mmCIF file of C-alpha atoms in Angstrom:
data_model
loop_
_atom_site.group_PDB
_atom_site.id
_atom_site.type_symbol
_atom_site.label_atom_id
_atom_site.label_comp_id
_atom_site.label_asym_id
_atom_site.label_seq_id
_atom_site.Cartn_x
_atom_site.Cartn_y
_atom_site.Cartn_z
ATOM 1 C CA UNK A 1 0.000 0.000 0.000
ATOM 2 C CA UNK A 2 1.239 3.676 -1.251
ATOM 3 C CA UNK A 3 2.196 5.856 1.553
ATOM 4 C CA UNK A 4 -0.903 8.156 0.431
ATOM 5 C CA UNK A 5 -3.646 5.333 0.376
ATOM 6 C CA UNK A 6 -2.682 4.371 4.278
ATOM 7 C CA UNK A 7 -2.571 8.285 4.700
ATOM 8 C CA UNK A 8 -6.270 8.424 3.316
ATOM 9 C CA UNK A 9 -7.560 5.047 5.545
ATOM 10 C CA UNK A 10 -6.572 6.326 8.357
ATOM 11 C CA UNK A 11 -8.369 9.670 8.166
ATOM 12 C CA UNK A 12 -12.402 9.889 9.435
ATOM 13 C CA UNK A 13 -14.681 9.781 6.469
ATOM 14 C CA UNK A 14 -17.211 12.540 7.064
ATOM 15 C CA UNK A 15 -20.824 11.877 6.554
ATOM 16 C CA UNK A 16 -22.126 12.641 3.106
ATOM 17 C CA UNK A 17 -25.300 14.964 2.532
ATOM 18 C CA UNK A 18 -27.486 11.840 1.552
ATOM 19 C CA UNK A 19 -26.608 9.805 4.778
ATOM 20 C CA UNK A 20 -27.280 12.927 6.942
ATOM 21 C CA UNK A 21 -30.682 13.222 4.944
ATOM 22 C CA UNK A 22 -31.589 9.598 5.711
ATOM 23 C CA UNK A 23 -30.203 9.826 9.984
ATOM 24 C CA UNK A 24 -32.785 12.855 10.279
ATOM 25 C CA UNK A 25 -35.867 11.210 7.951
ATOM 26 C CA UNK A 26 -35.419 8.214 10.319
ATOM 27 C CA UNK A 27 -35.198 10.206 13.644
ATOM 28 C CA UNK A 28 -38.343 12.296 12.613
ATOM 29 C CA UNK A 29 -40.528 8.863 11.901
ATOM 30 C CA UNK A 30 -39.298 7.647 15.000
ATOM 31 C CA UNK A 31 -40.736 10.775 16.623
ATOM 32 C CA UNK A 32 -43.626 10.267 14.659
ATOM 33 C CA UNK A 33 -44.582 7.106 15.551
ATOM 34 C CA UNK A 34 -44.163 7.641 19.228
ATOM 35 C CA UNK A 35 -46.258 10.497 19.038
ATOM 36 C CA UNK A 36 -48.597 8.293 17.307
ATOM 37 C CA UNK A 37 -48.813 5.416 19.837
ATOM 38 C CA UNK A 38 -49.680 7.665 22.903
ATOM 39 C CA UNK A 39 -48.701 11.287 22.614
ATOM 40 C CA UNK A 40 -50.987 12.593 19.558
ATOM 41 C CA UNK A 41 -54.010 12.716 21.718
ATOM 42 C CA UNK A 42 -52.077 15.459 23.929
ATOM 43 C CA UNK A 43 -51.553 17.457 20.801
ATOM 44 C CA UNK A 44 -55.265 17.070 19.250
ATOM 45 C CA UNK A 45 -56.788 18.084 22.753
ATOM 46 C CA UNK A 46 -54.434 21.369 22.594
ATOM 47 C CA UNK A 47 -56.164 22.174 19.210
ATOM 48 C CA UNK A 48 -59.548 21.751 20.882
ATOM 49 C CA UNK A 49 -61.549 22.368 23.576
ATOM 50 C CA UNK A 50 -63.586 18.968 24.649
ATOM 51 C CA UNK A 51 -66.814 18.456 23.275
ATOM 52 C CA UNK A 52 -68.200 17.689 26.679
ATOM 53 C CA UNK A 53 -66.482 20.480 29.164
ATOM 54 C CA UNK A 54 -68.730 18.502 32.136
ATOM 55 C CA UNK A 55 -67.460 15.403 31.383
ATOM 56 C CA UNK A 56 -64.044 16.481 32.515
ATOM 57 C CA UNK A 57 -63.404 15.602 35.959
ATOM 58 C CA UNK A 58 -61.089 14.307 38.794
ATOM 59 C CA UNK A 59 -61.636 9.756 39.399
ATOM 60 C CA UNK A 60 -63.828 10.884 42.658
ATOM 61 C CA UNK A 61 -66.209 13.499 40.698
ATOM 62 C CA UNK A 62 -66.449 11.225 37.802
ATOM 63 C CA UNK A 63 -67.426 7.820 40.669
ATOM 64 C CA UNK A 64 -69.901 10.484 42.724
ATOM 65 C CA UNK A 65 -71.513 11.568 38.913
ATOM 66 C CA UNK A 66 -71.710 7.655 38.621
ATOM 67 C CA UNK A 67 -73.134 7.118 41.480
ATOM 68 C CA UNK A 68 -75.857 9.506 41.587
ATOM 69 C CA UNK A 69 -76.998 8.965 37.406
ATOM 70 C CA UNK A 70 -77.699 5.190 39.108
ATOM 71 C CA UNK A 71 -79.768 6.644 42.043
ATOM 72 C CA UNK A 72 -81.866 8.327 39.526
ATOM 73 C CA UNK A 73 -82.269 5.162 37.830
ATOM 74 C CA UNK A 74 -82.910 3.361 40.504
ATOM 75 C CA UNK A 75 -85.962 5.814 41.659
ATOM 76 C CA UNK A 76 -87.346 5.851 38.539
ATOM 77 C CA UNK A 77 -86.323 9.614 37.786
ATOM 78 C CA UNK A 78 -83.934 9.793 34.554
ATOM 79 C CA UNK A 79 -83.596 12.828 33.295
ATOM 80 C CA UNK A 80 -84.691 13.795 29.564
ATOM 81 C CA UNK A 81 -81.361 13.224 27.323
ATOM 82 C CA UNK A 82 -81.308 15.795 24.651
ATOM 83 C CA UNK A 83 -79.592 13.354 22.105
ATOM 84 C CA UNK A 84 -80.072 15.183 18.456
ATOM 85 C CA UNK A 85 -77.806 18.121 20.274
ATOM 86 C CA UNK A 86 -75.563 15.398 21.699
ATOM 87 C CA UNK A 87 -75.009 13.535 18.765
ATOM 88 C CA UNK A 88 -73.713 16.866 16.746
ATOM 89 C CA UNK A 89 -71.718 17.957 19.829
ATOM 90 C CA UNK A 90 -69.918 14.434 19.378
ATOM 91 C CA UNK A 91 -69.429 14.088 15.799
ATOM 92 C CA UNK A 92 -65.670 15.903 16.175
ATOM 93 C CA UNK A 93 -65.031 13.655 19.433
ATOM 94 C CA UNK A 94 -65.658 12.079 22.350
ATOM 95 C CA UNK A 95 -64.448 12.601 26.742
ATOM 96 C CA UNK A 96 -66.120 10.002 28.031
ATOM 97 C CA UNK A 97 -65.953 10.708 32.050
ATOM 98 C CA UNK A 98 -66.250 7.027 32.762
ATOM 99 C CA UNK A 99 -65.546 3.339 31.193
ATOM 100 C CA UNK A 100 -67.164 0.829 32.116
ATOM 101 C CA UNK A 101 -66.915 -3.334 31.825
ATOM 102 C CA UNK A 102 -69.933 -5.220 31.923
ATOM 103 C CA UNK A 103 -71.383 -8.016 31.215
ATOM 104 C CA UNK A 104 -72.754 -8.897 27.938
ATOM 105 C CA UNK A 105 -76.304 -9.629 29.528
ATOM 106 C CA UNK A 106 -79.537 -8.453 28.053
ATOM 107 C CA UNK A 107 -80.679 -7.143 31.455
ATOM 108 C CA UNK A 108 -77.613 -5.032 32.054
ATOM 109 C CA UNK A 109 -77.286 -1.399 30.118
ATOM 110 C CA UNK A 110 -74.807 0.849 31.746
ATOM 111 C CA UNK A 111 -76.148 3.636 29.802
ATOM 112 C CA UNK A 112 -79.484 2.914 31.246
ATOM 113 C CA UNK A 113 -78.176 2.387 34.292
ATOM 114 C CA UNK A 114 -76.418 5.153 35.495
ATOM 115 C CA UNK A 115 -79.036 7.392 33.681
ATOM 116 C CA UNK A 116 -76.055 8.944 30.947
ATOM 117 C CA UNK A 117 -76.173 10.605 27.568
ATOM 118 C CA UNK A 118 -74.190 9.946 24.336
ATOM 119 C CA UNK A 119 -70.574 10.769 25.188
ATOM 120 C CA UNK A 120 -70.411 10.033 28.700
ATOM 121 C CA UNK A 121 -69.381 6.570 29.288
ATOM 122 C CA UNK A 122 -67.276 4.200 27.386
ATOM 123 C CA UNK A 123 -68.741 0.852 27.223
ATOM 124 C CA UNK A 124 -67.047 -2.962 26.726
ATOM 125 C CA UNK A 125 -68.988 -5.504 27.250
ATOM 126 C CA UNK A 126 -68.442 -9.282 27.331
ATOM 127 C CA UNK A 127 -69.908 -12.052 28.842
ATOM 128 C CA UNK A 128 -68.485 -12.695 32.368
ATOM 129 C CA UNK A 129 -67.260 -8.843 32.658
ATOM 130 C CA UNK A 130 -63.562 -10.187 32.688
ATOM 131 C CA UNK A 131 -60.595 -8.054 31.054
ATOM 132 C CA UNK A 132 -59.139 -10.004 28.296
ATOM 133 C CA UNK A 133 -56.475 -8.611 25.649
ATOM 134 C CA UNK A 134 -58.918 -6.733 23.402
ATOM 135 C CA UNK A 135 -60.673 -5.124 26.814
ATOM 136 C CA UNK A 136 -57.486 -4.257 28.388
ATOM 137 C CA UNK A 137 -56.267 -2.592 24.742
ATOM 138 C CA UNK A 138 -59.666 -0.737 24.452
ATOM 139 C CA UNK A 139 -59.314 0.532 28.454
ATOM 140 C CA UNK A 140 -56.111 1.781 27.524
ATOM 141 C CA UNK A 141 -57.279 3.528 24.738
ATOM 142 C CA UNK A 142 -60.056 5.644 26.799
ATOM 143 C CA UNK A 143 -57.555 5.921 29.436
ATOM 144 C CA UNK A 144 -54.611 7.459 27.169
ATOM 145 C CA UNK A 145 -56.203 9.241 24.327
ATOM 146 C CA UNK A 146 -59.919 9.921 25.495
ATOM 147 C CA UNK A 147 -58.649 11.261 29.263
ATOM 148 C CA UNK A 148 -61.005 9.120 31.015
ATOM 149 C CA UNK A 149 -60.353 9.302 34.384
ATOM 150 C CA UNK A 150 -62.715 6.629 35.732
ATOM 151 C CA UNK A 151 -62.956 2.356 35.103
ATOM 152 C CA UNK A 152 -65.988 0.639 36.823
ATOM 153 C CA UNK A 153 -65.891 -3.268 36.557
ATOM 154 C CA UNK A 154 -69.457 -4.314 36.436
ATOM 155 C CA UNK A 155 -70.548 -7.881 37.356
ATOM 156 C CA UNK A 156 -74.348 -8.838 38.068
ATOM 157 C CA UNK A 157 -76.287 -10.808 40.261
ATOM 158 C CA UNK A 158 -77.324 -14.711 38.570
ATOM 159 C CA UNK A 159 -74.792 -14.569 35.756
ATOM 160 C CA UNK A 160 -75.012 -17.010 33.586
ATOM 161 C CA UNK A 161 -71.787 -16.930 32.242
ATOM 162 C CA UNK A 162 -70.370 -17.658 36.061
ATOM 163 C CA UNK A 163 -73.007 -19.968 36.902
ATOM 164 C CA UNK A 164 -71.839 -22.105 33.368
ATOM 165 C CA UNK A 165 -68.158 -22.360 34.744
ATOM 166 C CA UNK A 166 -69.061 -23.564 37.696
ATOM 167 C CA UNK A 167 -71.027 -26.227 36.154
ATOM 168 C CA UNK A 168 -68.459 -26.670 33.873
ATOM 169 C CA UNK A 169 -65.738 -27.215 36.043
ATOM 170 C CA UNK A 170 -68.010 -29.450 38.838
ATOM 171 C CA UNK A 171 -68.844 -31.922 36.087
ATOM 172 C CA UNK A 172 -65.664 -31.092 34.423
ATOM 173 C CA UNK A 173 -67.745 -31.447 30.725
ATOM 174 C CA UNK A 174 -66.209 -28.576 28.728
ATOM 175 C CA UNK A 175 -68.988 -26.414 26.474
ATOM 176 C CA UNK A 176 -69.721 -26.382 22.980
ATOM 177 C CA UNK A 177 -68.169 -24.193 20.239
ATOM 178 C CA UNK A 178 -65.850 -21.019 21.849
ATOM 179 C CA UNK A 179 -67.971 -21.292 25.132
ATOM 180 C CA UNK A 180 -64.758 -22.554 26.491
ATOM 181 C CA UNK A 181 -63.094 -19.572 26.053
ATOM 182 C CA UNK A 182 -65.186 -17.676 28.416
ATOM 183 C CA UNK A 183 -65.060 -20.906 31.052
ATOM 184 C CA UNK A 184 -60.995 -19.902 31.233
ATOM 185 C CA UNK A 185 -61.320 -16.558 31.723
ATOM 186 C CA UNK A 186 -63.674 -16.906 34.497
ATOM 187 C CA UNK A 187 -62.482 -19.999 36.373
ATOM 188 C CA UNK A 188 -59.687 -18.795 38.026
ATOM 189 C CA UNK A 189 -62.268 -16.555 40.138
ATOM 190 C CA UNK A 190 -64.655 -19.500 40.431
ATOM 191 C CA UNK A 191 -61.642 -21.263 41.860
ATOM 192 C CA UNK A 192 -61.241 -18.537 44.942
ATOM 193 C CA UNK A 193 -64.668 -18.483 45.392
ATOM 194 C CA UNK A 194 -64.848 -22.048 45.936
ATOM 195 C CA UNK A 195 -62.559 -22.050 49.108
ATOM 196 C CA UNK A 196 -65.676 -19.694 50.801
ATOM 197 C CA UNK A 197 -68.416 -19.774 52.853
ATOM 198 C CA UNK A 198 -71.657 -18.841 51.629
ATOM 199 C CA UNK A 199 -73.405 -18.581 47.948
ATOM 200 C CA UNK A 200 -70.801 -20.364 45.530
ATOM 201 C CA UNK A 201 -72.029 -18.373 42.764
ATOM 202 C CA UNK A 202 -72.522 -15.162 44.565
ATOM 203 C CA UNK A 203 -69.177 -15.268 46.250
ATOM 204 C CA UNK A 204 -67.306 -16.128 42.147
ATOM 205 C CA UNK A 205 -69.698 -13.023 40.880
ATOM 206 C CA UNK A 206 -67.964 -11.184 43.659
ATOM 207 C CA UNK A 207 -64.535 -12.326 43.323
ATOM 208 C CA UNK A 208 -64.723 -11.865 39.487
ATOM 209 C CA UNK A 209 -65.067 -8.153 39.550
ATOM 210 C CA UNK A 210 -62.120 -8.122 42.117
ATOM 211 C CA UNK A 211 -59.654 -10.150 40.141
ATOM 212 C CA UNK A 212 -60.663 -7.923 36.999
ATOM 213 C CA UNK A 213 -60.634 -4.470 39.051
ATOM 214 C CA UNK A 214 -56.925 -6.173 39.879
ATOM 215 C CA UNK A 215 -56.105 -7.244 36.285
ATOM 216 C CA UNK A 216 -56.866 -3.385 35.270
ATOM 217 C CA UNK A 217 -54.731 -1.518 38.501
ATOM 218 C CA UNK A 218 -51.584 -3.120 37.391
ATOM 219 C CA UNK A 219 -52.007 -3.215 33.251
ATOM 220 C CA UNK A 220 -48.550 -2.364 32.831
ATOM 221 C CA UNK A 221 -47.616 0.343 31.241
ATOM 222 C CA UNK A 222 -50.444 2.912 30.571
ATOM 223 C CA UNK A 223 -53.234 1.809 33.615
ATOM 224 C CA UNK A 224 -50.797 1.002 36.408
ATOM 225 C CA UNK A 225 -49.356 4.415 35.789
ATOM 226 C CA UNK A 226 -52.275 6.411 35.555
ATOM 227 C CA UNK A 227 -53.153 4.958 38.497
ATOM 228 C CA UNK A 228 -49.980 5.774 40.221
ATOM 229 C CA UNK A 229 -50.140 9.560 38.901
ATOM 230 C CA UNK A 230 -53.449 9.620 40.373
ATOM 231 C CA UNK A 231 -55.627 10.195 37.085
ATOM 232 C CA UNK A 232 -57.369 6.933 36.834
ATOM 233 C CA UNK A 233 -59.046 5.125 39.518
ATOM 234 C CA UNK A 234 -60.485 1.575 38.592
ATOM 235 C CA UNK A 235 -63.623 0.432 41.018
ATOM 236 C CA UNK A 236 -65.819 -2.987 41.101
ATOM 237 C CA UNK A 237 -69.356 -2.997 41.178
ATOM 238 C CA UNK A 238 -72.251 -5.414 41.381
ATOM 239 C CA UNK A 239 -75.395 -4.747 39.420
ATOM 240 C CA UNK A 240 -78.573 -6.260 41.517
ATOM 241 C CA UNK A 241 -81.030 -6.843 38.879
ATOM 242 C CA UNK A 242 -83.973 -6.820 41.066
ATOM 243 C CA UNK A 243 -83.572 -2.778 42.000
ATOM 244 C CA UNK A 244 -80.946 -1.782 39.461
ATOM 245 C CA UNK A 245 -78.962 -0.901 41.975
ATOM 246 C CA UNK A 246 -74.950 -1.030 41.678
ATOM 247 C CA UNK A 247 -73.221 -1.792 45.144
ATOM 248 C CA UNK A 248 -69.701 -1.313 45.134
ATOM 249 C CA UNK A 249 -67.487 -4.169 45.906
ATOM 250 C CA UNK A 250 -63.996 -2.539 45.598
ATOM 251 C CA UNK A 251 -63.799 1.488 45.408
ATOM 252 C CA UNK A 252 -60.072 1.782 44.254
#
């Protein structure tokens, strides 16, 4: 090798033009795509003010709002829902103040129940009221982009979704088609309940919404941290289908 070539390998190459180019394209979709993931709801809610200002509230307002649209129900006292206004207010967006799990039941209508409009709670519902992938993903959602700042886990009295794991894992016969599917969710829950006194299926109704209120408190990473910053509280309820009442079972 010529004294000039080792002269030239030895000195730093500097970047060309193009490479720089490509380094900050890259960087800037990396920024975009984190922005993306979690951070461009903070931007669109800087553009706009919320289409429901009363829906914006602290995890105790939005459980004592709860709380009280439920008492109405239960008395028999709604009050008149002015949805064609509602339904324009919403067409730009949504701040739901609460989100709710329930169960998939015909008897069960959180809407109804807690006596809300359009806009005001965020609704999954499965049956058995337990948090599986999709639920989790969609509580995260409402959580991180939609500001909710309350989760109410909402079992029932007589589930039948409960009542059939039980069965199921007494007579150990699994269920037809994807029945199963909802028998492993709920049988860990069944499985604590069966080591109390009392109503079997009351007391796996019960611990149900407690394992799922747990499941939801420590979603790592969005829920657990809300939850830690003090912006989300998740809450269990029990829906009593004679009164429509909802008594609480775990308040956060």
């Amino acid at each position: 090798m010529c004294d000039k070539c080792s002269e030239n390998l030895h000195q730093p190459v500097a970047p060309s033009r193009r490479s720089m180019m490509l380094l900050a394209s890259s960087a800037l979709a990396s920024s975009a795509l984190a922005a993306a993931a979690f951070g461009g709801a903070a931007f669109a809610k800087e553009k706009k003010a919320p289409p429901k200002p009363q829906n914006v509230l602290s995890p105790d307002a939005a459980l004592k709002r709860l709380l009280e649209g439920n008492a109405r129900y239960v008395s028999g006292v709604s009050r008149r829902h002015d949805f064609k206004h509602e339904r324009e207010a919403l067409v730009g967006g949504q701040n739901p103040y609460a989100a709710v799990l329930s169960c998939a039941d015909s008897r069960i209508a959180p809407e109804y129940a807690f006596d809300s409009g359009r806009g005001d709670l965020f609704v999954c519902r499965v049956a058995g009221n337990f948090a599986g992938d999709e639920t989790v993903a969609s509580m995260e959602y409402t959580v991180a982009v939609l500001g909710t700042p309350l989760i109410l886990v909402l079992g029932h009295d007589n589930c039948g979704a409960v009542d059939a794991t039980i069965k199921s894992l007494k007579d150990d016969k699994p269920l037809p088609g994807h029945i199963p599917t909802l028998v492993s969710a709920i049988a860990p829950a069944v499985k604590t309940a069966a080591q109390q006194s009392g109503n079997a299926l009351d007391n796996a109704i019960r611990q149900n919404v407690l394992d799922n209120v747990a499941k939801l408190k420590s979603a790592a990473p969005i829920l657990n941290a809300a939850v830690e910053q003090g912006k989300l509280k998740v809450v269990g309820g029990i829906y009593r289908l004679s009164t429509g009442s909802v008594e609480l079972v775990a308040q956060g």
